[in-house]
Amino acid sequence: MVLEYASADHATPPDNAAQRAVDRALSDLRRGEAVVITAEDGGALLAFAAEAVTTQAMNHLAQLTGNAPVLVVTGQRGRALGLDVPVDRPVRIAPPAGLTPDLVRDLSDPTRPARAGQGMGATSLPGGAEGAATILAKIARLLPAALVAPLPLGRAGVVDGAGFARRHDLLCVRAVDIIDYRRRSARSLARVAEASVPLEDAERTRIVAFRPSDGGPEHLAIIIGDPPAGQPVLTRLHSECFTGDLLGSLRCDCGPQLRGAIREIAAAGAGIVLYLAQEGRGIGLMNKLRAYRLQDGGLDTVDANTVLGFDADERVYLPAASMLRQMGYAQVRLLTNNPDKMAQLAASGVDVVERVPHIFPANGHNEAYLRTKAEKSGHLF
Ligand SMILES: Nc1nc2c(ncn2[C@@H]2O[C@H](COP(=O)(O)OP(=O)(O)OP(=O)(O)O)[C@@H](O)[C@H]2O)c(=O)[nH]1
Ligand SMILES: [Zn+2]
């Protein structure tokens, strides 16, 4: 019997090919390599993570494209640089005197010496490949800023991003696929492993792991007892907090919230903790540490995110909704103080029938954090 294997080009549906391209581009960007980004408007550029900038990298971008690289940051970062720009659009920064690695670092990383954006040739952009470059940096859990250089016109007088990438052994990814990556990734989650793991506070516990088809970070469902499908399940959506969950950080309330949820669900008899790989409200641990540095300098937890160039909250709740649906749960009683979390979960198709307050006392270190969440993020304490 001859086994017919579909060729690699046909084995993966278009979604996966796009996801694979973005996932490979993420690791190239994190590795300090350039990536070609093409946009629907015909634009195409070479992008490089601003936080990895070196003189060699800047020269390489210029030599390959014949254009001087410029810096692209998010609108949030542009505002933090004192520019009067919309927060939801990328900003191109092209100082008349040109960019240096130090200037790129100072403009994109607020934990470095402050620079003003005035006089830096800043322009707000509609989005396109430049906006996608900052989103790619965000998904890569880097500072949301990129050095970019437009590609030269090809022989036919048009920009050929894919051809340019092939000639220079670079990855080429479409802006639209970058923008769609997180939604598609959530849609592709599948169970990959499961084990019973008796916990100190909940002996009858199983852990089910879900992985997206693009190989991105896994998310966990910690199932306590045997919650019956078809009725509201007591649920905690817990975003990963390495410092709080593992080290007992006093800067936040995550550690007590995680252990408290396990205890409360065990006392109720059954329920689920969804442990989501969304460290730092989705900005990643390195950037959360940078945010802590800014908070030590007087910013609150919301402003620290936006001064870094992120939104106050970068989390997406589609993975949580997908996991609940796959496990047969359509309705939840949600342990949370965060109305946005409830709204986003509901918007992702889960019926949040009740909010169960999940409040833990301040500890002498996290008062400002809890106060800001109440005053700026609508948390209900
Ligand atoms: N960017 C940033 N993230 C933080 C900070 N302190 C804690 N976090 C992150 O905030 C998230 C808290 O997640 P949760 O406790 O699930 O959610 P919540 O928004 O606090 O809402 P609740 O459901 O009421 O707890 C985790 O990802 C933490 O890593 C901070 O100062 N800055
Ligand atoms: Zn925390």
Coordinates of C-alpha atoms and ligand atoms in Angstrom, one line a residue:
M1 CA 0.0 0.0 0.0
V2 CA 1.6 3.4 -1.0
L3 CA 1.0 6.0 1.7
E4 CA 0.1 9.3 0.1
Y5 CA 1.5 12.1 2.3
A6 CA 0.1 15.5 1.5
S7 CA 3.0 17.8 0.7
A8 CA 3.9 20.2 3.5
D9 CA 2.3 23.0 1.4
H10 CA -1.1 21.3 1.4
A11 CA -1.0 19.5 4.7
T12 CA -1.5 22.8 6.7
P13 CA -4.6 24.9 6.0
P14 CA -3.9 28.6 5.2
D15 CA -4.4 29.6 8.8
N16 CA -1.6 27.4 10.0
A17 CA 0.7 28.5 7.3
A18 CA 0.1 32.1 8.4
Q19 CA 0.4 31.2 12.0
R20 CA 3.7 29.3 11.3
A21 CA 5.1 32.4 9.5
V22 CA 4.3 34.7 12.4
D23 CA 5.6 32.3 15.0
R24 CA 8.9 31.9 13.1
A25 CA 9.1 35.7 12.8
L26 CA 8.5 36.1 16.5
S27 CA 11.6 34.0 17.3
D28 CA 13.7 35.7 14.6
L29 CA 12.8 39.1 16.1
R30 CA 13.6 37.8 19.7
R31 CA 16.9 36.5 18.3
G32 CA 17.8 40.0 17.0
E33 CA 17.2 39.2 13.3
A34 CA 15.4 41.3 10.8
V35 CA 12.0 40.2 9.4
V36 CA 10.2 41.4 6.2
I37 CA 6.7 42.6 6.8
T38 CA 4.4 43.2 3.8
A39 CA 1.1 45.1 4.0
E40 CA -2.1 45.1 2.0
D41 CA -1.4 48.7 0.9
G42 CA 1.6 47.4 -1.0
G43 CA 4.0 48.7 1.6
A44 CA 6.9 46.4 2.7
L45 CA 9.6 47.0 5.2
L46 CA 12.5 45.3 7.0
A47 CA 11.8 45.3 10.8
F48 CA 14.1 44.8 13.7
A49 CA 13.4 44.9 17.4
A50 CA 14.3 48.3 18.8
E51 CA 15.5 46.8 22.1
A52 CA 18.1 44.7 20.3
V53 CA 19.5 47.6 18.3
T54 CA 23.2 47.8 17.5
T55 CA 25.3 49.8 15.1
Q56 CA 25.8 46.7 13.0
A57 CA 22.1 46.1 12.9
M58 CA 21.4 49.7 11.8
N59 CA 24.0 49.5 9.1
H60 CA 22.7 46.1 7.9
L61 CA 19.2 47.5 7.5
A62 CA 20.5 50.4 5.6
Q63 CA 22.7 48.3 3.3
L64 CA 20.0 45.8 2.5
T65 CA 17.3 48.3 1.7
G66 CA 19.3 51.4 0.6
N67 CA 17.2 53.3 3.1
A68 CA 18.0 54.8 6.5
P69 CA 16.1 52.9 9.3
V70 CA 13.6 54.9 11.3
L71 CA 12.0 54.1 14.7
V72 CA 8.4 53.1 15.0
V73 CA 6.7 53.1 18.4
T74 CA 3.1 52.8 19.6
G75 CA 0.9 55.8 20.0
Q76 CA 1.0 55.1 23.8
R77 CA 4.8 55.5 23.7
G78 CA 4.5 58.5 21.5
R79 CA 2.3 60.2 24.1
A80 CA 4.8 59.3 26.8
L81 CA 7.4 61.1 24.7
G82 CA 5.3 64.2 24.9
L83 CA 3.9 63.9 21.4
D84 CA 0.4 65.0 20.6
V85 CA -0.6 61.8 18.7
P86 CA -3.5 59.3 18.8
V87 CA -2.8 56.5 21.3
D88 CA -4.1 53.8 18.9
R89 CA -1.8 54.5 15.9
P90 CA 1.9 53.8 15.5
V91 CA 4.3 56.7 15.4
R92 CA 7.3 57.0 13.0
I93 CA 10.3 58.8 14.6
A94 CA 12.9 60.0 12.1
P95 CA 15.1 62.7 13.7
P96 CA 16.7 65.1 11.1
A97 CA 20.1 64.4 12.6
G98 CA 19.5 60.6 12.2
L99 CA 19.2 57.8 14.7
T100 CA 22.0 56.3 16.8
P101 CA 21.6 53.0 18.8
D102 CA 21.6 55.0 22.1
L103 CA 18.9 57.4 20.8
V104 CA 16.8 54.4 19.7
R105 CA 17.2 52.8 23.1
D106 CA 16.4 56.1 25.0
L107 CA 13.3 56.7 22.8
S108 CA 11.9 53.2 23.1
D109 CA 12.8 52.2 26.7
P110 CA 11.6 54.5 29.5
T111 CA 13.8 52.9 32.1
R112 CA 16.7 54.7 30.3
P113 CA 17.5 58.4 30.3
A114 CA 14.4 60.4 29.3
R115 CA 14.2 62.0 25.9
A116 CA 11.6 64.3 24.5
G117 CA 9.9 63.4 21.3
Q118 CA 9.6 67.0 20.0
G119 CA 11.9 67.8 17.1
M120 CA 12.4 64.1 16.4
G121 CA 10.5 64.1 13.1
A122 CA 7.6 62.2 14.6
T123 CA 4.6 61.3 12.4
S124 CA 1.5 59.4 13.4
L125 CA 0.8 56.6 10.9
P126 CA -2.5 54.9 9.9
G127 CA -1.2 51.4 10.8
G128 CA 0.0 49.2 7.9
A129 CA 3.4 47.4 8.1
E130 CA 4.7 49.8 10.7
G131 CA 1.8 49.2 13.0
A132 CA 2.2 45.4 12.5
A133 CA 5.9 45.7 13.4
T134 CA 5.0 47.1 16.9
I135 CA 2.4 44.4 17.3
L136 CA 4.9 41.7 16.4
A137 CA 7.3 43.1 19.0
K138 CA 4.4 43.1 21.6
I139 CA 3.5 39.4 20.8
A140 CA 7.3 38.6 21.1
R141 CA 7.1 40.1 24.6
L142 CA 9.7 42.7 23.7
L143 CA 9.4 46.5 24.0
P144 CA 6.7 47.4 21.5
A145 CA 9.1 49.4 19.2
A146 CA 10.9 48.5 16.0
L147 CA 13.6 49.9 13.7
V148 CA 12.2 49.7 10.2
A149 CA 13.5 50.5 6.7
P150 CA 11.3 50.5 3.6
L151 CA 12.2 47.9 0.9
P152 CA 13.5 49.2 -2.4
L153 CA 11.4 48.9 -5.6
G154 CA 12.0 45.6 -7.5
R155 CA 12.8 45.4 -11.3
A156 CA 9.1 45.7 -12.2
G157 CA 8.9 48.9 -10.3
V158 CA 6.9 47.3 -7.4
V159 CA 8.0 46.2 -4.0
D160 CA 8.4 42.4 -3.9
G161 CA 8.7 41.6 -0.2
A162 CA 8.7 37.8 -0.6
G163 CA 11.3 37.9 -3.3
F164 CA 13.5 40.3 -1.3
A165 CA 13.1 37.9 1.7
R166 CA 14.1 34.9 -0.4
R167 CA 17.2 36.6 -1.8
H168 CA 18.4 37.6 1.6
D169 CA 17.3 34.4 3.5
L170 CA 14.9 36.3 5.7
L171 CA 11.4 35.5 6.9
C172 CA 8.5 37.3 5.2
V173 CA 5.2 37.8 7.1
R174 CA 2.1 39.6 6.2
A175 CA 0.8 42.5 8.4
V176 CA -2.7 41.1 8.4
D177 CA -1.4 37.7 9.7
I178 CA 0.4 39.5 12.6
I179 CA -2.7 41.4 13.5
D180 CA -4.8 38.1 13.4
Y181 CA -2.2 35.9 15.1
R182 CA -3.6 36.0 18.7
R183 CA -7.2 35.4 17.6
R184 CA -6.2 32.5 15.4
S185 CA -3.9 31.1 18.0
A186 CA -6.7 31.0 20.6
R187 CA -9.0 29.3 18.0
S188 CA -6.4 26.6 17.4
L189 CA -6.0 25.5 21.1
A190 CA -6.1 21.7 21.5
R191 CA -5.6 19.4 24.5
V192 CA -2.1 18.0 24.6
A193 CA -1.7 16.5 28.1
E194 CA -3.6 15.7 31.3
A195 CA -2.7 14.4 34.7
S196 CA -4.1 14.2 38.2
V197 CA -2.1 16.4 40.6
P198 CA -3.4 16.3 44.2
L199 CA -2.9 19.8 45.7
E200 CA -2.4 20.7 49.4
D201 CA -5.8 22.5 49.3
A202 CA -7.6 20.3 46.8
E203 CA -6.6 16.7 46.6
R204 CA -9.0 15.8 43.8
T205 CA -7.4 17.9 41.1
R206 CA -6.6 17.3 37.4
I207 CA -4.5 19.5 35.2
V208 CA -5.3 19.7 31.5
A209 CA -2.9 21.5 29.2
F210 CA -3.9 23.2 25.9
R211 CA -1.4 24.2 23.2
P212 CA -2.1 26.4 20.1
S213 CA -1.3 24.8 16.7
D214 CA 1.4 27.5 16.1
G215 CA 3.4 26.1 19.0
G216 CA 2.9 29.2 21.1
P217 CA 2.6 29.1 24.9
E218 CA 0.4 26.6 26.6
H219 CA -2.5 27.4 28.9
L220 CA -3.7 25.2 31.8
A221 CA -7.1 24.2 33.1
I222 CA -6.8 23.1 36.8
I223 CA -10.0 21.1 37.4
I224 CA -10.9 20.6 41.0
G225 CA -13.5 17.9 41.8
D226 CA -15.8 16.9 39.0
P227 CA -17.7 20.0 37.9
P228 CA -20.8 18.9 36.0
A229 CA -21.1 20.3 32.5
G230 CA -24.4 21.9 31.6
Q231 CA -24.6 24.1 34.7
P232 CA -22.6 27.2 35.8
V233 CA -19.1 26.2 37.0
L234 CA -17.3 28.1 39.7
T235 CA -14.3 29.4 37.8
R236 CA -11.2 31.5 38.3
L237 CA -9.4 33.0 35.3
H238 CA -5.9 33.5 36.6
S239 CA -3.3 35.3 34.5
E240 CA 0.2 34.0 35.1
C241 CA 2.2 36.0 37.6
F242 CA 5.6 34.5 38.1
T243 CA 6.5 36.9 40.9
G244 CA 3.2 36.6 42.7
D245 CA 2.2 32.9 42.1
L246 CA 5.7 31.3 42.6
L247 CA 7.7 33.7 44.7
G248 CA 5.0 35.2 46.9
S249 CA 5.6 38.7 45.7
L250 CA 4.0 41.4 47.9
R251 CA 3.7 43.8 45.0
C252 CA 0.4 42.4 43.9
D253 CA -2.4 40.1 45.1
C254 CA -1.9 37.3 42.6
G255 CA -0.4 34.7 44.9
P256 CA -3.2 34.9 47.6
Q257 CA -5.7 35.0 44.8
L258 CA -4.4 31.8 43.2
R259 CA -4.2 29.8 46.4
G260 CA -7.4 31.4 47.6
A261 CA -9.3 30.3 44.4
I262 CA -8.1 26.7 44.8
R263 CA -9.3 26.7 48.4
E264 CA -12.6 28.3 47.6
I265 CA -13.3 26.0 44.8
A266 CA -12.3 23.0 46.8
A267 CA -14.7 24.1 49.6
A268 CA -17.5 24.5 47.1
G269 CA -16.8 20.9 45.9
A270 CA -15.9 21.5 42.3
G271 CA -14.7 24.1 39.8
I272 CA -11.9 25.2 37.5
V273 CA -8.9 27.5 37.6
L274 CA -7.8 28.5 34.1
Y275 CA -4.1 29.4 34.4
L276 CA -3.4 31.7 31.4
A277 CA 0.0 32.4 30.0
Q278 CA -0.6 36.1 30.1
E279 CA 2.2 37.3 32.4
G280 CA 2.1 41.0 33.2
R281 CA -1.4 41.6 31.9
G282 CA 0.0 40.2 28.6
I283 CA 3.2 42.2 28.3
G284 CA 5.5 39.4 29.5
L285 CA 7.8 39.1 32.6
M286 CA 10.7 41.2 31.3
N287 CA 8.4 44.1 30.5
K288 CA 6.6 43.7 33.9
L289 CA 10.0 44.1 35.6
R290 CA 10.6 47.2 33.6
A291 CA 7.1 48.4 34.7
Y292 CA 8.1 47.7 38.3
R293 CA 11.2 49.9 37.8
L294 CA 8.9 52.7 36.5
Q295 CA 6.6 52.2 39.4
D296 CA 9.5 52.5 41.8
G297 CA 10.0 55.9 40.1
G298 CA 6.5 57.0 41.0
L299 CA 4.3 55.8 38.1
D300 CA 1.2 53.6 38.9
T301 CA 0.6 50.1 37.5
V302 CA -1.5 51.5 34.6
D303 CA 0.8 54.4 33.6
A304 CA 3.8 52.2 33.8
N305 CA 2.3 50.0 31.1
T306 CA 1.4 52.9 28.8
V307 CA 4.7 54.7 29.2
L308 CA 6.4 51.4 28.1
G309 CA 4.2 51.7 25.0
F310 CA 1.6 49.1 25.9
D311 CA -2.1 49.5 26.6
A312 CA -3.0 49.3 30.3
D313 CA -4.1 45.7 29.7
E314 CA -2.9 43.6 26.7
R315 CA -4.7 40.4 27.7
V316 CA -7.0 38.5 25.3
Y317 CA -9.6 36.1 26.8
L318 CA -10.3 34.0 23.7
P319 CA -8.0 31.2 24.9
A320 CA -10.0 30.9 28.2
A321 CA -13.3 30.8 26.2
S322 CA -12.0 28.2 23.9
M323 CA -10.8 26.0 26.8
L324 CA -14.1 26.2 28.6
R325 CA -16.0 25.4 25.4
Q326 CA -13.8 22.4 24.7
M327 CA -14.4 21.1 28.2
G328 CA -18.1 21.5 27.8
Y329 CA -18.7 24.5 30.1
A330 CA -20.9 27.3 28.7
Q331 CA -21.7 29.1 31.9
V332 CA -19.4 30.3 34.7
R333 CA -19.6 31.9 38.2
L334 CA -16.5 33.9 37.9
L335 CA -14.2 34.6 40.9
T336 CA -12.9 38.1 40.0
N337 CA -13.0 41.8 41.0
N338 CA -12.3 42.8 37.4
P339 CA -15.4 43.9 35.4
D340 CA -13.3 44.0 32.2
K341 CA -12.4 40.4 32.6
M342 CA -16.1 39.5 32.9
A343 CA -17.1 41.6 29.9
Q344 CA -14.3 40.2 27.7
L345 CA -15.1 36.6 28.6
A346 CA -18.8 37.3 27.9
A347 CA -17.8 38.9 24.6
S348 CA -15.8 35.7 23.8
G349 CA -19.0 33.7 24.1
V350 CA -19.1 32.5 27.7
D351 CA -22.2 33.1 29.8
V352 CA -20.9 34.8 33.0
V353 CA -23.9 34.2 35.2
E354 CA -22.4 35.6 38.4
R355 CA -19.4 37.6 39.7
V356 CA -18.0 36.1 42.9
P357 CA -15.8 38.7 44.7
H358 CA -12.2 37.6 45.1
I359 CA -10.8 40.1 47.5
F360 CA -7.6 39.7 49.6
P361 CA -6.4 42.2 52.1
A362 CA -3.6 44.6 51.2
N363 CA -0.2 43.6 52.6
G364 CA 1.7 46.9 53.3
H365 CA 3.3 46.8 49.8
N366 CA 0.4 46.6 47.4
E367 CA -2.0 49.3 48.5
A368 CA -1.1 51.6 45.6
Y369 CA -1.5 48.7 43.2
L370 CA -4.9 47.8 44.5
R371 CA -6.0 51.4 44.7
T372 CA -5.0 52.0 41.1
K373 CA -6.9 48.9 39.9
A374 CA -10.0 50.3 41.7
E375 CA -9.6 53.9 40.5
K376 CA -8.3 53.4 37.0
S377 CA -9.3 49.9 36.0
G378 CA -12.7 49.7 37.6
H379 CA -11.9 46.8 39.9
L380 CA -14.6 46.2 42.6
F381 CA -13.1 45.9 46.0
Ligands
LIG1 N1 2.0 45.0 33.6 C1 1.8 44.7 35.0 N2 1.2 43.5 35.3 C2 1.0 43.3 36.6 C3 1.4 44.1 37.6 N3 1.1 43.5 38.8 C4 0.5 42.3 38.5 N4 0.5 42.2 37.2 C5 -0.1 41.2 36.4 O1 -1.5 41.3 36.4 C6 -2.1 40.1 36.2 C7 -3.1 39.9 37.3 O2 -3.9 38.9 36.8 P1 -5.3 38.4 37.5 O3 -5.2 38.5 39.0 O4 -5.8 37.2 36.9 O5 -6.4 39.5 37.1 P2 -6.8 40.9 37.6 O6 -6.9 41.8 36.4 O7 -6.0 41.3 38.7 O8 -8.3 40.7 38.1 P3 -8.9 39.7 39.2 O9 -9.6 38.6 38.5 O10 -9.8 40.6 40.0 O11 -7.7 39.2 40.0 C8 -1.0 39.0 36.1 O12 -0.7 38.7 34.8 C9 0.2 39.8 36.8 O13 1.5 39.3 36.3 C10 2.0 45.4 37.2 O14 2.3 46.2 38.1 N5 2.2 45.6 35.9
ZN2 ZN 0.9 39.4 40.4

